[in-house]
Short mmCIF file of C-alpha atoms in Angstrom, two decimals:
data_model
loop_
_atom_site.label_atom_id
_atom_site.label_comp_id
_atom_site.label_asym_id
_atom_site.label_seq_id
_atom_site.Cartn_x
_atom_site.Cartn_y
_atom_site.Cartn_z
CA MET A 1 3.35 -27.89 2.27
CA GLY A 2 0.04 -28.27 4.13
CA LYS A 3 -3.39 -27.73 2.73
CA SER A 4 -4.81 -24.27 3.23
CA SER A 5 -8.08 -23.88 5.06
CA PRO A 6 -11.18 -22.36 3.47
CA GLU A 7 -11.08 -19.65 6.15
CA GLY A 8 -7.45 -18.87 5.33
CA ASP A 9 -8.25 -18.70 1.61
CA PHE A 10 -11.13 -16.31 2.32
CA GLU A 11 -8.98 -14.11 4.58
CA SER A 12 -6.30 -14.07 1.92
CA ARG A 13 -8.81 -12.96 -0.73
CA VAL A 14 -10.07 -10.17 1.55
CA VAL A 15 -6.52 -8.91 2.15
CA GLU A 16 -5.68 -9.11 -1.57
CA PHE A 17 -8.90 -7.22 -2.37
CA ALA A 18 -8.10 -4.53 0.20
CA MET A 19 -4.60 -4.06 -1.20
CA ALA A 20 -5.79 -3.92 -4.82
CA SER A 21 -8.58 -1.53 -3.88
CA TRP A 22 -6.16 0.74 -2.03
CA ASP A 23 -3.76 0.63 -5.01
CA MET A 24 -6.54 1.57 -7.43
CA GLN A 25 -7.78 4.42 -5.22
CA ARG A 26 -4.25 5.72 -4.68
CA THR A 27 -3.53 5.66 -8.41
CA GLN A 28 -6.82 7.36 -9.27
CA SER A 29 -6.18 10.09 -6.70
CA TYR A 30 -2.65 10.61 -8.01
CA VAL A 31 -3.91 10.98 -11.60
CA GLU A 32 -6.67 13.37 -10.52
CA ARG A 33 -4.07 15.55 -8.78
CA GLY A 34 -1.99 15.81 -11.95
CA ARG A 35 0.72 13.10 -11.95
CA GLN A 36 3.38 15.19 -10.24
CA PHE A 37 6.16 12.72 -11.11
CA GLU A 38 5.21 11.97 -14.71
CA GLY A 39 8.09 14.02 -16.15
CA LEU A 40 10.81 12.34 -14.12
CA THR A 41 13.28 10.01 -15.79
CA SER A 42 13.35 6.43 -14.56
CA GLU A 43 16.60 7.15 -12.73
CA ASP A 44 15.23 10.27 -11.02
CA LEU A 45 12.02 8.45 -10.06
CA GLU A 46 14.05 5.63 -8.53
CA ALA A 47 16.27 8.03 -6.57
CA LEU A 48 13.24 9.90 -5.25
CA PHE A 49 11.53 6.62 -4.34
CA VAL A 50 14.52 5.54 -2.23
CA GLN A 51 14.90 9.01 -0.66
CA THR A 52 11.21 9.13 0.22
CA PHE A 53 11.34 5.74 1.95
CA ARG A 54 14.26 7.02 4.03
CA ILE A 55 12.15 10.03 5.05
CA TRP A 56 9.08 7.89 5.74
CA ARG A 57 10.81 5.29 7.90
CA PRO A 58 11.34 7.44 11.04
CA ASP A 59 8.03 9.34 10.64
CA LEU A 60 5.55 6.55 9.96
CA TRP A 61 2.38 8.64 9.81
CA GLY A 62 3.99 11.71 8.25
CA GLU A 63 4.11 13.07 4.73
CA GLY A 64 6.38 10.32 3.42
CA ARG A 65 3.55 7.79 3.46
CA SER A 66 1.41 9.65 0.94
CA ARG A 67 4.44 10.56 -1.17
CA VAL A 68 5.46 6.89 -1.39
CA GLY A 69 1.89 6.19 -2.47
CA ASP A 70 2.15 8.76 -5.25
CA LEU A 71 5.51 7.44 -6.41
CA SER A 72 4.16 3.88 -6.40
CA ALA A 73 1.17 5.08 -8.43
CA GLU A 74 3.51 6.61 -11.00
CA TYR A 75 5.29 3.26 -11.32
CA THR A 76 1.90 1.55 -11.72
CA LEU A 77 0.95 3.95 -14.51
CA ARG A 78 4.27 3.27 -16.24
CA GLY A 79 3.61 -0.46 -16.02
CA VAL A 80 6.75 -1.00 -13.94
CA ASP A 81 7.12 -2.45 -10.46
CA PRO A 82 8.57 -0.03 -7.90
CA PRO A 83 12.17 -0.86 -6.90
CA PHE A 84 11.23 -2.37 -3.54
CA LEU A 85 14.50 -4.34 -3.34
CA LEU A 86 16.35 -1.03 -2.93
CA VAL A 87 14.31 -0.22 0.18
CA ASP A 88 13.84 -3.69 1.70
CA ASP A 89 15.39 -2.69 5.05
CA ASP A 90 13.08 0.31 5.21
CA ILE A 91 10.06 -1.85 4.35
CA LEU A 92 10.93 -4.30 7.12
CA ALA A 93 11.32 -1.49 9.67
CA ILE A 94 8.08 0.19 8.57
CA GLY A 95 6.26 -3.15 8.66
CA ALA A 96 7.51 -3.82 12.19
CA ALA A 97 6.40 -0.35 13.33
CA VAL A 98 2.95 -0.82 11.79
CA ALA A 99 2.65 -4.25 13.45
CA GLU A 100 3.46 -2.61 16.80
CA ASP A 101 0.78 0.01 16.19
CA VAL A 102 -1.75 -2.70 15.33
CA GLU A 103 -0.84 -4.60 18.50
CA ARG A 104 -1.50 -1.45 20.53
CA MET A 105 -4.95 -1.06 18.99
CA GLY A 106 -7.69 -2.16 21.30
CA PRO A 107 -9.75 -5.16 20.28
CA GLU A 108 -12.69 -2.90 19.40
CA SER A 109 -10.62 -0.78 17.00
CA LEU A 110 -9.11 -3.85 15.42
CA ALA A 111 -12.52 -5.47 15.01
CA GLU A 112 -13.85 -2.26 13.46
CA MET A 113 -10.97 -2.15 10.97
CA ASN A 114 -11.47 -5.82 10.04
CA SER A 115 -15.21 -5.33 9.71
CA GLY A 116 -14.68 -2.40 7.33
CA LEU A 117 -12.39 -4.51 5.12
CA LEU A 118 -14.84 -7.38 5.11
CA ASP A 119 -17.81 -5.11 4.31
CA ALA A 120 -15.96 -3.56 1.36
CA TYR A 121 -14.98 -6.99 0.05
CA LEU A 122 -18.49 -8.40 0.33
CA ALA A 123 -19.99 -5.31 -1.35
CA ALA A 124 -17.57 -5.68 -4.24
CA GLN A 125 -18.38 -9.38 -4.60
CA LYS A 126 -22.10 -8.62 -4.56
CA SER A 127 -21.73 -5.96 -7.27
CA ARG A 128 -19.85 -8.48 -9.47
CA ASN A 129 -22.83 -10.85 -9.44
#
């Protein structure tokens, strides 16, 4: 395995920060809205998770996206990883569709998105010090 570059390490930290930040915000929002799925059994939560991915897959920017976020937040609050292995085909298809959307973004939009991620990361690092 080759040595990673300092730039690659930095980019990796920014992406990890963005994902963790999004997860925290999603979970906080879900709690503030009343934990809709708190009363579900583990089996019912799993079934709904799989069903919601199947709904989300063909309608990438529809309601399924936020519902998957809420279901993932419920798993986070329970201290359990979501059953991603049950929806791996859906995740791959969704990831490919998102990648296509990103490719269609103009360079200005992509630069703006990257700049926003970087600004948030640097602000968080500054507040830690």
